Coordinates of C-alpha atoms and ligand atoms in Angstrom, one line a residue:
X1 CA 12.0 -14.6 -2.7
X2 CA 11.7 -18.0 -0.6
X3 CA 9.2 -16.9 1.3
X4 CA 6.1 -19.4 3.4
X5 CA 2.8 -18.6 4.8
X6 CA 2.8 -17.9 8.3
X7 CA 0.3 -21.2 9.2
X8 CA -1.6 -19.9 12.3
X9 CA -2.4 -16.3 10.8
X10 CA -5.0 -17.2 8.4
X11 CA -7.3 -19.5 10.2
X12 CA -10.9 -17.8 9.4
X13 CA -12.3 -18.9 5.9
X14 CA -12.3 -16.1 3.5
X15 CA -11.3 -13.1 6.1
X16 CA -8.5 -10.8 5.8
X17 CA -6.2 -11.3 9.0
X18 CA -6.7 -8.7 11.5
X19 CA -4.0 -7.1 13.8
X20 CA -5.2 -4.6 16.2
X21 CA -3.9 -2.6 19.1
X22 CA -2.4 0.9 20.3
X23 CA 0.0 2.9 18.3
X24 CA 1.6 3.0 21.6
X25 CA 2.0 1.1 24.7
X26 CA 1.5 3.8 27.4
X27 CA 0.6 1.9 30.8
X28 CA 0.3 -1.6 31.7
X29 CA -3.4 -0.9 32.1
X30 CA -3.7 0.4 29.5
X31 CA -2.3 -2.2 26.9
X32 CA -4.0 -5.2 28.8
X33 CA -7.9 -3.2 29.3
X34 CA -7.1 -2.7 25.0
X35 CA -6.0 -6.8 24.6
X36 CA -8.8 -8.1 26.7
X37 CA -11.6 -6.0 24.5
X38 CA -9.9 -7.0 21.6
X39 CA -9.8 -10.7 22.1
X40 CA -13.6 -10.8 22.7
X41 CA -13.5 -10.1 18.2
X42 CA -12.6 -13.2 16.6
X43 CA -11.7 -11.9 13.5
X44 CA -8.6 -10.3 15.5
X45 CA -5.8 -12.5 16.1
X46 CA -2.7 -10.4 16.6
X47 CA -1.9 -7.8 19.1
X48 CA 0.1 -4.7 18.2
X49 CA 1.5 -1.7 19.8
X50 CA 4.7 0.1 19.5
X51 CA 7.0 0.5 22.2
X52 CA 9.8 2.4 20.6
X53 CA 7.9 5.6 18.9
X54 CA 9.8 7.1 15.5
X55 CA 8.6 10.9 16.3
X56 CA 8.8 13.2 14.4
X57 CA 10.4 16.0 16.8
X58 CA 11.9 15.3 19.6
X59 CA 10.2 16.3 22.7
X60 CA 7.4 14.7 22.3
X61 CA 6.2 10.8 23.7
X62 CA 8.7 8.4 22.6
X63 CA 7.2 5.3 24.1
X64 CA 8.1 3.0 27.0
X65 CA 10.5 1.2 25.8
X66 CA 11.7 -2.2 26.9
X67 CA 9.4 -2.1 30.3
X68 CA 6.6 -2.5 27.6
X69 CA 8.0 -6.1 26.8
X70 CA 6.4 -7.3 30.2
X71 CA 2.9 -6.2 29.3
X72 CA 3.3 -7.9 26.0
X73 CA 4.1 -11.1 27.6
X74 CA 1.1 -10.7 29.8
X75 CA -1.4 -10.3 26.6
X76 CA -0.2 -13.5 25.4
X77 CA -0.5 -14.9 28.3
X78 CA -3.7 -14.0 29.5
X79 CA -5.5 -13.7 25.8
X80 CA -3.7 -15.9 23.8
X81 CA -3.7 -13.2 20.9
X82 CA -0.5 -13.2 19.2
X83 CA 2.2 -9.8 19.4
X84 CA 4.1 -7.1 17.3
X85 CA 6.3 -4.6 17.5
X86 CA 8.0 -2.2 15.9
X87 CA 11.8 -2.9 15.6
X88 CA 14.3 -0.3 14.4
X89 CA 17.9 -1.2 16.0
X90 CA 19.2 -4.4 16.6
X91 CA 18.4 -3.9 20.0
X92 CA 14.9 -4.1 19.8
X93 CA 15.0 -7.2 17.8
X94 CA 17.1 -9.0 20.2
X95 CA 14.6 -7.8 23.4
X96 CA 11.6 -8.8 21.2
X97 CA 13.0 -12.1 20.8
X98 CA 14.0 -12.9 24.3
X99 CA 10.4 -11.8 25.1
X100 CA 8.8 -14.1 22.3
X101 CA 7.1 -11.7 20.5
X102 CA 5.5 -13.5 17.6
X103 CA 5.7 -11.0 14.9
X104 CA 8.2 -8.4 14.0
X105 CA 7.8 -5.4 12.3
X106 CA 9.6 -2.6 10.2
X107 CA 8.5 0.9 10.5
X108 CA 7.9 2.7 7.2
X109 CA 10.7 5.5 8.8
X110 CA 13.2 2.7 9.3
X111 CA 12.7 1.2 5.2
X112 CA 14.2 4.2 3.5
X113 CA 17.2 3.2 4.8
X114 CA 19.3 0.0 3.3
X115 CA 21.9 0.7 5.8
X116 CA 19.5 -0.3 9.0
X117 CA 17.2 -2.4 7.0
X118 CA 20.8 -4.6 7.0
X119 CA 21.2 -4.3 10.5
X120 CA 18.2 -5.3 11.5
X121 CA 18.4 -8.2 9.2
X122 CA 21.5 -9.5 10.4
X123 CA 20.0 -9.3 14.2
X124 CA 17.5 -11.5 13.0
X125 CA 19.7 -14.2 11.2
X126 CA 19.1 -17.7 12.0
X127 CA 16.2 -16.9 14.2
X128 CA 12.3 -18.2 13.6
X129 CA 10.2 -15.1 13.4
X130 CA 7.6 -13.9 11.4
X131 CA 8.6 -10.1 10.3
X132 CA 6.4 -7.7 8.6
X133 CA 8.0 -5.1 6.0
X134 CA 6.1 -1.6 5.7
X135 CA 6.5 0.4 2.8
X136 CA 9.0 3.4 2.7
X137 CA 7.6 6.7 3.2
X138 CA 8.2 7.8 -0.3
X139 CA 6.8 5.6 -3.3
X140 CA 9.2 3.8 -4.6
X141 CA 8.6 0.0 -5.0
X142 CA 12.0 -0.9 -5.1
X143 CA 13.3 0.4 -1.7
X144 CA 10.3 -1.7 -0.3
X145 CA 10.9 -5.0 -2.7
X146 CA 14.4 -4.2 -1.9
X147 CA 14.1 -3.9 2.7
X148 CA 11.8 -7.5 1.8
X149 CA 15.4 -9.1 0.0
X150 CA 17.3 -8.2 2.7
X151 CA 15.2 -9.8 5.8
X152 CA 14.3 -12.8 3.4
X153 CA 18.1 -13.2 2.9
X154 CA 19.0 -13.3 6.5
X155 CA 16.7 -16.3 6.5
X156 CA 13.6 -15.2 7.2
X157 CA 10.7 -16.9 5.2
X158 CA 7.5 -16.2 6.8
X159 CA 7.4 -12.6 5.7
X160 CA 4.6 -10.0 5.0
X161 CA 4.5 -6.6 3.5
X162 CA 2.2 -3.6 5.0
X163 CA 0.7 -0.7 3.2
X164 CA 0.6 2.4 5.0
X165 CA 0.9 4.9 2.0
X166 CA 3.1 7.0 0.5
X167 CA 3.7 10.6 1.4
X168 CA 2.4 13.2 -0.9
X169 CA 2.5 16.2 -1.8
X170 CA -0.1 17.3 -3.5
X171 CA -3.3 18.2 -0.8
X172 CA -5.5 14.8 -0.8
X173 CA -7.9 14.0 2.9
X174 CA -5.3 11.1 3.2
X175 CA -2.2 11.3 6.0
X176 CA -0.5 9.3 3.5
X177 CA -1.5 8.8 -0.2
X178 CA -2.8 4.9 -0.8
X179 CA -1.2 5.2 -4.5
X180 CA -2.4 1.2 -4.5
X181 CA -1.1 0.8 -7.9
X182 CA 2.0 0.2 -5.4
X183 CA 0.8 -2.5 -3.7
X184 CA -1.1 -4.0 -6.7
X185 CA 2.5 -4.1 -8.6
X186 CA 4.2 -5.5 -5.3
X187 CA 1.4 -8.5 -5.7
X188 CA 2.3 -9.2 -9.7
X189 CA 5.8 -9.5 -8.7
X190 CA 5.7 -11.7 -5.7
X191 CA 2.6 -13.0 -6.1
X192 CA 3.4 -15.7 -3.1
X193 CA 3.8 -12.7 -0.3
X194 CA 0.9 -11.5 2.1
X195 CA 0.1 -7.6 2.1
X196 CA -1.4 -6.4 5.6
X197 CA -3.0 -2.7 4.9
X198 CA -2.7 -0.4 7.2
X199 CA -5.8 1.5 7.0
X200 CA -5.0 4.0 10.7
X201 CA -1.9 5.5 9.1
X202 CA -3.1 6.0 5.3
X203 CA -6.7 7.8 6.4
X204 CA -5.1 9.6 9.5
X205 CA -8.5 9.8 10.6
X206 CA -11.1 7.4 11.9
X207 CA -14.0 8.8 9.7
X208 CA -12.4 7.1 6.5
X209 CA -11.1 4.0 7.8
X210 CA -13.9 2.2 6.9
X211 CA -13.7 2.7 3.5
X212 CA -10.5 2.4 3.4
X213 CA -10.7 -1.2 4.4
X214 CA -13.3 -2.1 2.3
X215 CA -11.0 -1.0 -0.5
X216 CA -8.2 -3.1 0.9
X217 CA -10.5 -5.9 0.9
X218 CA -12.2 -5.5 -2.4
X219 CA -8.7 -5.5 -3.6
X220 CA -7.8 -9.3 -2.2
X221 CA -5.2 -8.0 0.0
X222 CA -4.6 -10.2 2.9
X223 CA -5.4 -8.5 6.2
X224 CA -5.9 -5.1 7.6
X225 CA -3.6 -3.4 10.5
X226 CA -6.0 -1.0 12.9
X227 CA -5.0 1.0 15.8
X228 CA -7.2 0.7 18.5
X229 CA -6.9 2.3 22.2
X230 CA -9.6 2.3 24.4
X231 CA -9.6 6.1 24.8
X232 CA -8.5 7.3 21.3
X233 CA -8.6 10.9 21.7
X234 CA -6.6 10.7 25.3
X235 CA -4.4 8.9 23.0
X236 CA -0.6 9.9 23.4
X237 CA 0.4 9.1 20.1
X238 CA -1.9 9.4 16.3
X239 CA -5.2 10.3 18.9
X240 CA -7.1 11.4 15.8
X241 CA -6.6 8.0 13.6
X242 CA -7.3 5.6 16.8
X243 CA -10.9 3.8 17.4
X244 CA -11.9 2.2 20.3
X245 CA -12.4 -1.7 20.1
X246 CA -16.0 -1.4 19.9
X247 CA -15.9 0.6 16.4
X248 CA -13.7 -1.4 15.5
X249 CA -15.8 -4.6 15.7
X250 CA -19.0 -2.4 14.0
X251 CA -15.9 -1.9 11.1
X252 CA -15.4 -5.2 10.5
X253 CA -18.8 -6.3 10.7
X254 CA -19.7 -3.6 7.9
X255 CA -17.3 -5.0 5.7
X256 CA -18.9 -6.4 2.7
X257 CA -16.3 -9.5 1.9
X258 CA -17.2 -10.7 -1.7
X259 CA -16.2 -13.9 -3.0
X260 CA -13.0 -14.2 -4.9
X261 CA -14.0 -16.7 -7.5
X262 CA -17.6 -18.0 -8.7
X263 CA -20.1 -20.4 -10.2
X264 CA -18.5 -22.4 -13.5
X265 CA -21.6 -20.3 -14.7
X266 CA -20.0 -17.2 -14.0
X267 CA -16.1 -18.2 -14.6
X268 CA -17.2 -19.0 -18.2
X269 CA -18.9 -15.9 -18.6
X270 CA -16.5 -13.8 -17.3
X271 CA -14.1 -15.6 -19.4
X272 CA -15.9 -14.6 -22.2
X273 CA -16.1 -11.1 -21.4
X274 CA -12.0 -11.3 -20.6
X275 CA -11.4 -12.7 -24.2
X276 CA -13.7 -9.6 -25.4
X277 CA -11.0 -6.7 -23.4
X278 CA -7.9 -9.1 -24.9
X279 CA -9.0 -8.6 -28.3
X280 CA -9.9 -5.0 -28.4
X281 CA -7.0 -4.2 -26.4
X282 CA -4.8 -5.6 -29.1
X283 CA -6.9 -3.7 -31.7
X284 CA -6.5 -0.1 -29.4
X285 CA -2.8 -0.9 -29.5
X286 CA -2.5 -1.3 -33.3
X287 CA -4.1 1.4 -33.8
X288 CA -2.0 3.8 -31.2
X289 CA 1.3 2.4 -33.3
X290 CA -0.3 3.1 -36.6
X291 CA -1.2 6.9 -35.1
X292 CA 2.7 7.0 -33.5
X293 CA 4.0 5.9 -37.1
X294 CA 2.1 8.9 -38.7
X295 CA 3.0 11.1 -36.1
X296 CA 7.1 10.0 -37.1
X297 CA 5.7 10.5 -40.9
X298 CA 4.8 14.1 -40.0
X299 CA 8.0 14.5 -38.0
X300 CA 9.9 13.8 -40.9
X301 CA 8.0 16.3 -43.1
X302 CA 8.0 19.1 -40.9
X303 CA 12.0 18.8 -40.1
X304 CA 12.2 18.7 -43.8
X305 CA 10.1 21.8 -44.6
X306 CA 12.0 23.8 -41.5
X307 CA 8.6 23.8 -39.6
X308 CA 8.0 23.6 -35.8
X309 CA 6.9 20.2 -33.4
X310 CA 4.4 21.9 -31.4
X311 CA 1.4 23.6 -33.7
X312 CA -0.2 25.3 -30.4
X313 CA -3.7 25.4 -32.7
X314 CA -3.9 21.9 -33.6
X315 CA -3.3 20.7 -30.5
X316 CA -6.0 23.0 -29.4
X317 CA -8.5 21.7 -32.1
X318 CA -7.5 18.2 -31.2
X319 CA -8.9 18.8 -27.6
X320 CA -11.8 20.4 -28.1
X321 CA -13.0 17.9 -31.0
X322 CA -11.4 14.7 -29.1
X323 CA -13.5 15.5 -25.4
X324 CA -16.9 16.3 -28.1
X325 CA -16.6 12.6 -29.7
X326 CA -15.4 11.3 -26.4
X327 CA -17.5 12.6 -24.0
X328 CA -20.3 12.2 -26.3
X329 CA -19.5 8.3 -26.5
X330 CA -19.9 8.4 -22.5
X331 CA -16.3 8.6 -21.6
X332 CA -15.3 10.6 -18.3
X333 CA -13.6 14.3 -19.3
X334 CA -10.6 14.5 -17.1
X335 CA -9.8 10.5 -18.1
X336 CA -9.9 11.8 -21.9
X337 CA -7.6 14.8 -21.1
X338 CA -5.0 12.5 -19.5
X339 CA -5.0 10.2 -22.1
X340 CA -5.0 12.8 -25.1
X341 CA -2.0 14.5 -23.0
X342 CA -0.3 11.6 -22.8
X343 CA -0.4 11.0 -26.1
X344 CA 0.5 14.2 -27.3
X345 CA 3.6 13.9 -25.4
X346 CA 4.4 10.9 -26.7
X347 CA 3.8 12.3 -30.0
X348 CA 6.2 15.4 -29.5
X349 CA 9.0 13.1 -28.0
X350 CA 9.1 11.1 -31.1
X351 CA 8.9 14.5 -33.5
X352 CA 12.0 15.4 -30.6
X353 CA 13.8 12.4 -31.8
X354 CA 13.5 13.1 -35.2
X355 CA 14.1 16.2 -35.4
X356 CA 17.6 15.4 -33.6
X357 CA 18.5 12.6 -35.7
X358 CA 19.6 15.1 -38.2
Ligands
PEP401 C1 3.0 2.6 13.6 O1 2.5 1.6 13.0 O2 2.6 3.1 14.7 C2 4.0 3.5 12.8 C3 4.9 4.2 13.4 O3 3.8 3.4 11.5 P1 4.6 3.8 10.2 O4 6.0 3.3 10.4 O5 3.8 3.2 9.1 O6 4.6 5.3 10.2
MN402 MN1 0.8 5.1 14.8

């Protein structure tokens, strides 16, 4: 992907870009009381809030719609803070556009689907705009690498992708599961493109959002997305994930921001201690093909001798004299289950093979 820094975003040394504001705009008053607080932190440069609500029943507040535009303009205007909004039909982006909103962005509802993903896209064709992706509800990378192709191949450069999480379905305390082996994969693959967290909609709650965005931070990701109202629980939309601009200025002045690279003193060393992992690394994975290559020898002898893959005793005995030695050596017990599950699996998938091949 062709994709460029947005220039004015990061202008503090060292900080994650912040973007703050309501989930939704719900009175003029309301959105300019939130932008004038907020422009008082100087770590917070952009203004959101989301005129257009995706709600999940209807019934329920959908926001204000294009009246909210006007407020927006004021914001700008009066504080100088940049805006976003979420856009979901073509629509939107073009009344965003006329009403220079600086930042674009698509909902996590809206990136499921290629089919709007391309509409919106092509509304945005030839234009200057910075556009934010966030991820698909569901975890799958390449629906979210994929919603990124689409707007960068309609021209648009200056691009960053949000984490908001992944729904789950397993019970966690998180509205939406962080899964940030996601994200971290989505950095190794387009190593060049921004990723904004979105701390309000993973935690669902205020009480974790701070360590949430720590986590974001201790894991170099390039801003953090808040929702901020200035009465959170009178809030009309996500009341129980909103903070008030206050907490959010004691939030970012709790975070701990460590440095990203250090003394030649410490690069060395740490270099040294790299080279250490490399090489036993390569030794762990000899000796995992060496174990796999038995495993195929035993496969063999079994299917031979008429005898079944899965010896429910020995896998027993394996566990129970695998955790011993491991948890003995000072490894964690539920690590050492997953990996000696995996590996039995792996293990009866080859004996599976073999046994086929016959
Ligand atoms: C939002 O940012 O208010 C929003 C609707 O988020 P998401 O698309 O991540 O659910
Ligand atoms: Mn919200």
């Amino acid at each position: 992907m062709d994709i460029a820094r947005p220039p004015d975003l990061w202008t503090l040394d060292n900080f994650p870009i912040v973007i703050a504001g309501p989930c939704s705009a719900e009175s003029e008053e309301q959105v300019l009381r939130t932008a004038r607080q907020l422009a008082k932190i100087p770590e917070v440069k952009v203004f959101r809030s989301g005129l257009w609500k995706p709600r999940t029943r209807p019934g329920t507040f959908e926001g204000v719609g294009e009246k909210g535009m006007q407020w927006l303009e004021k914001v700008k205007a009066e504080t100088g803070l940049m805006t976003t909004v979420e856009v979901a039909r073509p629509e939107h982006v073009e009344l965003a556009l006329k009403h220079g909103i600086d930042i674009l962005w698509l909902g996590a509802r809206t990136v499921v689907n290629p089919f709007v993903v391309q509409e919106l896209a092509e509304a945005m064709k030839g234009v200057s705009v910075t556009v934010m992706v966030k991820n698909p509800i569901i975890p799958d990378l390449k629906l979210w690498i994929g919603a990124l192709e689409r707007v960068n191949t309609a021209g648009i450069r200056q691009l960053l992708a949000v984490h908001r999480g992944f729904h789950y379905f397993k019970k966690s305390p998180f509205r939406n599961a962080p899964m940030w082996e996601i994200p971290i994969e989505l950095k190794r693959l387009v190593p060049q493109l921004p990723i904004i967290v979105d701390p309000s909609h993973i935690c669902g709650r205020r009480d974790l959002l701070q360590e949430i965005s720590q986590k974001a931070v201790d894991l170099e990701m390039d801003g953090l997305m808040l929702e901020v109202h200035e009465n959170p629980e009178a809030a009309l939309t996500d009341a129980a994930q909103q903070i008030t601009p206050d907490v959010l200025n004691t939030l970012l002045n709790n975070l701990i921001l460590r440095k990203r690279t250090g003394s030649p003193a410490f690069e060395n060393r740490l270099e040294a201690l790299r080279t250490e992992i490399d090489k036993l690394d390569g030794e762990m994975l000899q000796i995992l093909a060496k174990r796999l290559e038995i495993i195929d020898e035993i496969g063999d002898y079994k299917r031979d001798n008429n005898i079944t893959i899965l010896q429910m005793k020995r896998w027993a005995g394996i566990i129970t004299d695998r955790l011993s030695i491991g948890t003995n050596l000072g490894l964690d017990e539920q690590f050492l289950k997953k990996l000696l599950n995996l590996i039995h699996k792996e293990s009866i998938q080859r004996q599976t093979k073999i046994f086929n091949k016959k």
